[in-house]
PDB file of C-alpha atoms in Angstrom:
ATOM      1  CA  MET A  23      91.754 140.088  71.958  1.00  0.00           C
ATOM      2  CA  ARG A  24      95.189 138.615  72.228  1.00  0.00           C
ATOM      3  CA  PRO A  25      97.157 139.650  75.318  1.00  0.00           C
ATOM      4  CA  LYS A  26     100.003 142.023  74.625  1.00  0.00           C
ATOM      5  CA  LEU A  27     103.484 140.679  75.175  1.00  0.00           C
ATOM      6  CA  ARG A  28     105.499 142.561  77.765  1.00  0.00           C
ATOM      7  CA  LEU A  29     109.151 142.171  78.584  1.00  0.00           C
ATOM      8  CA  ASP A  30     109.675 141.332  82.239  1.00  0.00           C
ATOM      9  CA  ALA A  31     113.022 142.382  83.670  1.00  0.00           C
ATOM     10  CA  VAL A  32     113.090 139.418  85.999  1.00  0.00           C
ATOM     11  CA  LEU A  33     112.380 136.995  83.135  1.00  0.00           C
ATOM     12  CA  VAL A  34     115.109 138.548  80.967  1.00  0.00           C
ATOM     13  CA  GLN A  35     117.572 138.341  83.868  1.00  0.00           C
ATOM     14  CA  ALA A  36     116.665 134.680  84.420  1.00  0.00           C
ATOM     15  CA  VAL A  37     117.235 133.856  80.744  1.00  0.00           C
ATOM     16  CA  ILE A  38     120.649 135.553  80.745  1.00  0.00           C
ATOM     17  CA  ALA A  39     121.735 133.863  83.988  1.00  0.00           C
ATOM     18  CA  GLY A  40     120.547 130.490  82.771  1.00  0.00           C
ATOM     19  CA  ALA A  41     122.362 130.806  79.444  1.00  0.00           C
ATOM     20  CA  LEU A  42     125.636 131.808  81.114  1.00  0.00           C
ATOM     21  CA  SER A  43     125.401 129.006  83.695  1.00  0.00           C
ATOM     22  CA  PHE A  44     124.529 126.550  80.928  1.00  0.00           C
ATOM     23  CA  ALA A  45     127.617 127.570  78.922  1.00  0.00           C
ATOM     24  CA  HIS A  46     129.925 127.387  81.960  1.00  0.00           C
ATOM     25  CA  LEU A  47     128.725 123.899  82.862  1.00  0.00           C
ATOM     26  CA  HIS A  48     129.231 122.808  79.255  1.00  0.00           C
ATOM     27  CA  ASP A  49     132.797 124.142  79.254  1.00  0.00           C
ATOM     28  CA  ILE A  50     133.647 122.371  82.522  1.00  0.00           C
ATOM     29  CA  ALA A  51     132.197 119.062  81.310  1.00  0.00           C
ATOM     30  CA  GLU A  52     134.069 119.255  78.007  1.00  0.00           C
ATOM     31  CA  ALA A  53     137.329 120.172  79.749  1.00  0.00           C
ATOM     32  CA  ALA A  54     136.855 117.145  82.077  1.00  0.00           C
ATOM     33  CA  GLY A  55     136.763 114.769  79.089  1.00  0.00           C
ATOM     34  CA  GLN A  56     133.016 114.692  78.300  1.00  0.00           C
ATOM     35  CA  HIS A  57     132.905 115.561  74.591  1.00  0.00           C
ATOM     36  CA  GLY A  58     130.058 115.854  72.094  1.00  0.00           C
ATOM     37  CA  TRP A  59     126.464 115.528  73.266  1.00  0.00           C
ATOM     38  CA  LYS A  60     127.607 114.461  76.724  1.00  0.00           C
ATOM     39  CA  ALA A  61     129.013 117.923  77.409  1.00  0.00           C
ATOM     40  CA  TRP A  62     125.602 119.444  76.593  1.00  0.00           C
ATOM     41  CA  ALA A  63     123.752 116.925  78.788  1.00  0.00           C
ATOM     42  CA  TYR A  64     125.571 117.977  81.972  1.00  0.00           C
ATOM     43  CA  PRO A  65     124.132 121.523  82.232  1.00  0.00           C
ATOM     44  CA  ILE A  66     120.653 120.171  81.468  1.00  0.00           C
ATOM     45  CA  SER A  67     121.015 117.626  84.299  1.00  0.00           C
ATOM     46  CA  VAL A  68     122.228 120.251  86.792  1.00  0.00           C
ATOM     47  CA  ASP A  69     119.484 122.747  85.938  1.00  0.00           C
ATOM     48  CA  LEU A  70     116.735 120.102  86.079  1.00  0.00           C
ATOM     49  CA  LEU A  71     117.872 118.932  89.519  1.00  0.00           C
ATOM     50  CA  PHE A  72     118.007 122.563  90.653  1.00  0.00           C
ATOM     51  CA  VAL A  73     114.429 123.238  89.478  1.00  0.00           C
ATOM     52  CA  ALA A  74     113.055 119.939  90.860  1.00  0.00           C
ATOM     53  CA  ALA A  75     114.564 120.594  94.303  1.00  0.00           C
ATOM     54  CA  TRP A  76     113.151 124.138  94.339  1.00  0.00           C
ATOM     55  CA  ARG A  77     109.632 122.981  93.412  1.00  0.00           C
ATOM     56  CA  ARG A  78     109.635 120.229  96.031  1.00  0.00           C
ATOM     57  CA  LEU A  79     110.990 122.659  98.604  1.00  0.00           C
ATOM     58  CA  ARG A  80     108.095 125.048  98.014  1.00  0.00           C
ATOM     59  CA  ALA A  81     105.521 122.236  98.180  1.00  0.00           C
ATOM     60  CA  LEU A  82     106.862 120.916 101.493  1.00  0.00           C
ATOM     61  CA  ARG A  83     107.065 124.369 103.051  1.00  0.00           C
ATOM     62  CA  ALA A  84     103.472 125.101 102.008  1.00  0.00           C
ATOM     63  CA  ASP A  85     102.351 121.996 103.958  1.00  0.00           C
ATOM     64  CA  ASP A  86     104.507 122.927 107.011  1.00  0.00           C
ATOM     65  CA  ARG A  87     106.534 119.754 106.611  1.00  0.00           C
ATOM     66  CA  ALA A  88     110.247 119.057 107.020  1.00  0.00           C
ATOM     67  CA  ALA A  89     112.197 119.849 103.842  1.00  0.00           C
ATOM     68  CA  ARG A  90     115.717 118.763 104.787  1.00  0.00           C
ATOM     69  CA  ALA A  91     116.055 116.378 101.825  1.00  0.00           C
ATOM     70  CA  ALA A  92     114.838 119.003  99.343  1.00  0.00           C
ATOM     71  CA  TRP A  93     117.246 121.569 100.841  1.00  0.00           C
ATOM     72  CA  THR A  94     120.124 119.080 100.504  1.00  0.00           C
ATOM     73  CA  TRP A  95     119.589 118.483  96.775  1.00  0.00           C
ATOM     74  CA  PHE A  96     118.961 122.188  96.204  1.00  0.00           C
ATOM     75  CA  VAL A  97     122.346 123.029  97.760  1.00  0.00           C
ATOM     76  CA  ILE A  98     124.081 120.273  95.730  1.00  0.00           C
ATOM     77  CA  ALA A  99     122.689 121.591  92.434  1.00  0.00           C
ATOM     78  CA  LEU A 100     123.471 125.175  93.426  1.00  0.00           C
ATOM     79  CA  ALA A 101     127.050 124.209  94.345  1.00  0.00           C
ATOM     80  CA  ALA A 102     127.526 122.464  90.966  1.00  0.00           C
ATOM     81  CA  SER A 103     126.237 125.483  89.032  1.00  0.00           C
ATOM     82  CA  LEU A 104     128.071 128.049  91.147  1.00  0.00           C
ATOM     83  CA  GLY A 105     131.284 126.012  91.084  1.00  0.00           C
ATOM     84  CA  ALA A 106     131.239 125.838  87.287  1.00  0.00           C
ATOM     85  CA  ASN A 107     130.728 129.611  87.060  1.00  0.00           C
ATOM     86  CA  ILE A 108     133.650 130.296  89.400  1.00  0.00           C
ATOM     87  CA  ALA A 109     135.923 127.706  87.763  1.00  0.00           C
ATOM     88  CA  THR A 110     135.539 129.304  84.332  1.00  0.00           C
ATOM     89  CA  ALA A 111     136.456 132.761  85.661  1.00  0.00           C
ATOM     90  CA  GLY A 112     140.177 132.097  85.171  1.00  0.00           C
ATOM     91  CA  LEU A 113     140.790 130.319  88.493  1.00  0.00           C
ATOM     92  CA  LEU A 114     141.101 126.920  86.786  1.00  0.00           C
ATOM     93  CA  ASP A 115     143.226 125.931  83.823  1.00  0.00           C
ATOM     94  CA  LEU A 116     140.761 124.222  81.502  1.00  0.00           C
ATOM     95  CA  GLY A 117     143.662 122.739  79.552  1.00  0.00           C
ATOM     96  CA  ALA A 118     144.904 120.810  82.590  1.00  0.00           C
ATOM     97  CA  VAL A 119     141.862 119.819  84.660  1.00  0.00           C
ATOM     98  CA  PRO A 120     142.782 118.148  87.989  1.00  0.00           C
ATOM     99  CA  ALA A 121     141.846 114.535  88.617  1.00  0.00           C
ATOM    100  CA  TRP A 122     139.369 115.302  91.419  1.00  0.00           C
ATOM    101  CA  LEU A 123     137.317 117.475  89.051  1.00  0.00           C
ATOM    102  CA  ARG A 124     137.255 114.711  86.444  1.00  0.00           C
ATOM    103  CA  ILE A 125     135.985 112.327  89.152  1.00  0.00           C
ATOM    104  CA  LEU A 126     133.237 114.758  90.177  1.00  0.00           C
ATOM    105  CA  VAL A 127     132.099 115.290  86.586  1.00  0.00           C
ATOM    106  CA  ALA A 128     132.142 111.560  85.843  1.00  0.00           C
ATOM    107  CA  GLY A 129     130.136 110.742  88.999  1.00  0.00           C
ATOM    108  CA  TRP A 130     127.560 113.485  88.543  1.00  0.00           C
ATOM    109  CA  PRO A 131     125.051 111.433  86.436  1.00  0.00           C
ATOM    110  CA  ALA A 132     124.615 108.839  89.197  1.00  0.00           C
ATOM    111  CA  LEU A 133     124.274 111.543  91.857  1.00  0.00           C
ATOM    112  CA  ALA A 134     121.744 113.491  89.780  1.00  0.00           C
ATOM    113  CA  PHE A 135     119.727 110.331  89.073  1.00  0.00           C
ATOM    114  CA  LEU A 136     119.573 109.502  92.801  1.00  0.00           C
ATOM    115  CA  GLY A 137     118.495 113.021  93.714  1.00  0.00           C
ATOM    116  CA  GLY A 138     115.851 113.205  91.004  1.00  0.00           C
ATOM    117  CA  THR A 139     114.403 109.826  91.991  1.00  0.00           C
ATOM    118  CA  LEU A 140     114.160 110.734  95.677  1.00  0.00           C
ATOM    119  CA  LEU A 141     112.564 114.088  94.900  1.00  0.00           C
ATOM    120  CA  ALA A 142     110.066 112.581  92.468  1.00  0.00           C
ATOM    121  CA  HIS A 143     108.924 109.838  94.849  1.00  0.00           C
ATOM    122  CA  THR A 144     108.709 111.903  98.029  1.00  0.00           C
ATOM    123  CA  PRO A 145     105.012 112.121  99.020  1.00  0.00           C
ATOM    124  CA  THR A 146     103.681 115.663  98.859  1.00  0.00           C
ATOM    125  CA  THR A 147     100.505 115.081 100.879  1.00  0.00           C
ATOM    126  CA  PRO A 148     100.771 114.510 104.648  1.00  0.00           C
ATOM    127  CA  PRO A 149      99.653 111.084 105.909  1.00  0.00           C
ATOM    128  CA  ALA A 150      96.032 110.883 106.992  1.00  0.00           C
ATOM    129  CA  GLU A 151      95.522 111.124 110.711  1.00  0.00           C
ATOM    130  CA  ALA A 152      94.246 108.040 112.412  1.00  0.00           C
ATOM    131  CA  ALA A 153      90.577 108.205 113.286  1.00  0.00           C
ATOM    132  CA  PRO A 154      89.972 108.480 117.058  1.00  0.00           C
ATOM    133  CA  ALA A 155      88.815 105.309 118.696  1.00  0.00           C
ATOM    134  CA  GLU A 156      85.096 105.217 119.283  1.00  0.00           C
ATOM    135  CA  THR A 157      84.172 105.322 122.946  1.00  0.00           C
ATOM    136  CA  PRO A 158      81.692 102.641 123.942  1.00  0.00           C
ATOM    137  CA  ALA A 159      78.209 103.871 124.740  1.00  0.00           C
ATOM    138  CA  PRO A 160      77.451 103.956 128.471  1.00  0.00           C
ATOM    139  CA  VAL A 161      75.347 101.048 129.639  1.00  0.00           C
ATOM    140  CA  ASP A 162      72.445 101.877 131.902  1.00  0.00           C
ATOM    141  CA  GLU A 163      72.619 100.173 135.230  1.00  0.00           C
ATOM    142  CA  ILE A 164      69.853  97.621 135.792  1.00  0.00           C
ATOM    143  CA  SER A 165      68.239  97.668 139.205  1.00  0.00           C
ATOM    144  CA  VAL A 166      66.758  94.375 140.339  1.00  0.00           C
ATOM    145  CA  ASP A 167      63.828  94.410 142.748  1.00  0.00           C
ATOM    146  CA  ARG A 168      64.230  91.262 144.757  1.00  0.00           C
ATOM    147  CA  ALA A 169      61.056  89.795 146.145  1.00  0.00           C
ATOM    148  CA  PRO A 170      61.184  88.707 149.816  1.00  0.00           C
ATOM    149  CA  GLU A 171      61.616  84.990 150.217  1.00  0.00           C
ATOM    150  CA  ASN A 172      58.830  83.245 152.078  1.00  0.00           C
ATOM    151  CA  PRO A 173      59.935  80.982 154.931  1.00  0.00           C
ATOM    152  CA  PRO A 174      59.144  77.305 154.416  1.00  0.00           C
ATOM    153  CA  ALA A 175      55.896  76.111 155.907  1.00  0.00           C
ATOM    154  CA  PRO A 176      56.273  73.949 159.035  1.00  0.00           C
ATOM    155  CA  LEU A 177      55.670  70.255 158.570  1.00  0.00           C
ATOM    156  CA  PRO A 178      52.520  68.921 160.298  1.00  0.00           C
ATOM    157  CA  LEU A 179      52.917  66.662 163.249  1.00  0.00           C
ATOM    158  CA  THR A 180      51.661  63.103 162.627  1.00  0.00           C
ATOM    159  CA  ALA A 181      49.850  61.336 165.414  1.00  0.00           C
ATOM    160  CA  THR A 182      51.675  58.410 166.966  1.00  0.00           C
ATOM    161  CA  ALA A 183      49.913  55.125 167.040  1.00  0.00           C
ATOM    162  CA  ALA A 184      49.164  53.722 170.469  1.00  0.00           C
ATOM    163  CA  PRO A 185      51.188  50.677 171.389  1.00  0.00           C
ATOM    164  CA  GLU A 186      49.398  47.396 171.206  1.00  0.00           C
ATOM    165  CA  ALA A 187      48.402  45.870 174.513  1.00  0.00           C
ATOM    166  CA  VAL A 188      50.482  42.972 175.628  1.00  0.00           C
ATOM    167  CA  PRO A 189      48.328  39.929 176.228  1.00  0.00           C
ATOM    168  CA  GLU A 190      48.252  39.100 179.872  1.00  0.00           C
ATOM    169  CA  ALA A 191      47.247  35.956 181.622  1.00  0.00           C
ATOM    170  CA  ALA A 192      44.057  34.195 180.683  1.00  0.00           C
ATOM    171  CA  ASP A 193      42.394  35.229 183.953  1.00  0.00           C
ATOM    172  CA  ASN A 194      42.650  38.923 183.134  1.00  0.00           C
ATOM    173  CA  PRO A 195      40.118  40.171 180.579  1.00  0.00           C
ATOM    174  CA  VAL A 196      41.575  41.784 177.514  1.00  0.00           C
ATOM    175  CA  GLU A 197      40.530  45.398 177.086  1.00  0.00           C
ATOM    176  CA  PRO A 198      39.866  46.617 173.531  1.00  0.00           C
ATOM    177  CA  PRO A 199      42.562  48.977 172.252  1.00  0.00           C
ATOM    178  CA  ALA A 200      41.824  52.611 172.423  1.00  0.00           C
ATOM    179  CA  GLU A 201      40.938  54.242 169.168  1.00  0.00           C
ATOM    180  CA  ALA A 202      43.653  56.389 167.612  1.00  0.00           C
ATOM    181  CA  ALA A 203      43.102  60.118 167.604  1.00  0.00           C
ATOM    182  CA  PRO A 204      42.182  61.485 164.214  1.00  0.00           C
ATOM    183  CA  ALA A 205      45.139  62.927 162.279  1.00  0.00           C
ATOM    184  CA  ALA A 206      45.337  66.698 162.064  1.00  0.00           C
ATOM    185  CA  PRO A 207      44.535  68.074 158.621  1.00  0.00           C
ATOM    186  CA  VAL A 208      47.605  68.904 156.542  1.00  0.00           C
ATOM    187  CA  PRO A 209      47.664  72.652 155.831  1.00  0.00           C
ATOM    188  CA  GLU A 210      47.992  73.588 152.205  1.00  0.00           C
ATOM    189  CA  PRO A 211      51.342  75.166 151.278  1.00  0.00           C
ATOM    190  CA  ALA A 212      51.286  78.923 151.030  1.00  0.00           C
ATOM    191  CA  ALA A 213      51.208  80.229 147.510  1.00  0.00           C
ATOM    192  CA  VAL A 214      54.539  81.666 146.434  1.00  0.00           C
ATOM    193  CA  ALA A 215      54.207  85.135 144.981  1.00  0.00           C
ATOM    194  CA  VAL A 216      55.660  85.328 141.454  1.00  0.00           C
ATOM    195  CA  PRO A 217      57.924  88.396 141.277  1.00  0.00           C
ATOM    196  CA  THR A 218      57.487  90.905 138.508  1.00  0.00           C
ATOM    197  CA  VAL A 219      60.403  90.932 136.059  1.00  0.00           C
ATOM    198  CA  PRO A 220      61.405  94.429 134.878  1.00  0.00           C
ATOM    199  CA  PRO A 221      61.394  94.753 131.073  1.00  0.00           C
ATOM    200  CA  ALA A 222      65.011  95.957 131.013  1.00  0.00           C
ATOM    201  CA  LEU A 223      66.131  92.918 133.029  1.00  0.00           C
ATOM    202  CA  LEU A 224      64.124  90.604 130.781  1.00  0.00           C
ATOM    203  CA  ASP A 225      65.732  92.087 127.649  1.00  0.00           C
ATOM    204  CA  HIS A 226      69.174  91.714 129.192  1.00  0.00           C
ATOM    205  CA  ALA A 227      68.434  88.113 130.147  1.00  0.00           C
ATOM    206  CA  ARG A 228      67.180  87.379 126.613  1.00  0.00           C
ATOM    207  CA  LYS A 229      70.467  88.663 125.165  1.00  0.00           C
ATOM    208  CA  ILE A 230      72.435  86.446 127.556  1.00  0.00           C
ATOM    209  CA  ALA A 231      70.276  83.449 126.625  1.00  0.00           C
ATOM    210  CA  ASP A 232      70.749  84.090 122.883  1.00  0.00           C
ATOM    211  CA  THR A 233      74.503  84.379 123.327  1.00  0.00           C
ATOM    212  CA  HIS A 234      74.590  81.136 125.328  1.00  0.00           C
ATOM    213  CA  ARG A 235      72.522  79.310 122.675  1.00  0.00           C
ATOM    214  CA  THR A 236      74.818  80.590 119.896  1.00  0.00           C
ATOM    215  CA  ALA A 237      77.969  79.542 121.774  1.00  0.00           C
ATOM    216  CA  THR A 238      76.839  76.135 123.102  1.00  0.00           C
ATOM    217  CA  GLY A 239      73.897  75.176 120.877  1.00  0.00           C
ATOM    218  CA  SER A 240      71.625  74.472 123.881  1.00  0.00           C
ATOM    219  CA  PRO A 241      69.251  76.721 125.831  1.00  0.00           C
ATOM    220  CA  ILE A 242      70.518  78.274 129.023  1.00  0.00           C
ATOM    221  CA  ASP A 243      69.456  76.683 132.306  1.00  0.00           C
ATOM    222  CA  ARG A 244      68.195  78.402 135.437  1.00  0.00           C
ATOM    223  CA  ASP A 245      71.419  78.111 137.460  1.00  0.00           C
ATOM    224  CA  THR A 246      73.600  79.544 134.682  1.00  0.00           C
ATOM    225  CA  LEU A 247      71.161  82.411 134.087  1.00  0.00           C
ATOM    226  CA  ARG A 248      70.977  83.116 137.821  1.00  0.00           C
ATOM    227  CA  ALA A 249      74.800  83.182 138.060  1.00  0.00           C
ATOM    228  CA  ARG A 250      75.093  85.527 135.096  1.00  0.00           C
ATOM    229  CA  LEU A 251      72.426  87.952 136.372  1.00  0.00           C
ATOM    230  CA  GLY A 252      73.072  87.693 140.105  1.00  0.00           C
ATOM    231  CA  VAL A 253      69.374  87.421 141.002  1.00  0.00           C
ATOM    232  CA  PRO A 254      67.604  85.265 143.611  1.00  0.00           C
ATOM    233  CA  PRO A 255      66.300  81.830 142.633  1.00  0.00           C
ATOM    234  CA  VAL A 256      62.636  82.949 142.597  1.00  0.00           C
ATOM    235  CA  LEU A 257      63.355  85.749 140.146  1.00  0.00           C
ATOM    236  CA  ALA A 258      65.566  83.439 138.070  1.00  0.00           C
ATOM    237  CA  ASP A 259      62.684  80.949 137.797  1.00  0.00           C
ATOM    238  CA  ALA A 260      60.329  83.695 136.651  1.00  0.00           C
ATOM    239  CA  ILE A 261      62.801  84.905 133.987  1.00  0.00           C
ATOM    240  CA  THR A 262      63.442  81.333 132.779  1.00  0.00           C
ATOM    241  CA  ALA A 263      59.716  80.734 132.482  1.00  0.00           C
ATOM    242  CA  GLN A 264      59.271  83.859 130.354  1.00  0.00           C
ATOM    243  CA  LEU A 265      62.235  82.992 128.139  1.00  0.00           C
ATOM    244  CA  ALA A 266      60.976  79.468 127.473  1.00  0.00           C
TER     245      ALA A 266
END
């Protein structure tokens, strides 16, 4: 079924007000020297700017954004329409239009073009908010169990050789030299305990070694790895051996 047409009082009032304002603007433009189709173009330009400013004003207010520019062009279009209505009420002699009114009518097309362009190219959507910076993940602290360093083994004392006897006179018999005391056996060095490398420390050391190889093109040495990790030399040797 087709919907039934109903007369809306507000719509009828809008049509009447628009027609009267349209005619008043046409009369002002024609009195200011704009004849023919140009006189009919002026009310169309004013009404279009009025409607465009009102639509942009509603869109900006719906987004809770500043609408100062839309309010400015809305007031300008309203002043042009309201001024034409008042001027044609007998307050202005349309046969002798003043020069300032001719200047306003002649400059209206440029003003309306500027306002329409600014209203058409004003963004209606608010700018996207910047994404919050990602916080770096906390790094677990690595505890290093340092193995106690063994003191160096004492060096064995070597036996001193007995001095050779000085030959005396021929009348004194020469005694055979005393045999040297057997040397004390050299004790074997104590075995150094190899410390156990924690898996987390080994993984961290492997990452440092890979980064060093990528940056320099050569494998990392023990001293550099020990300086980067802050571990004792024994533990650095054990990590280097496992990374080799």
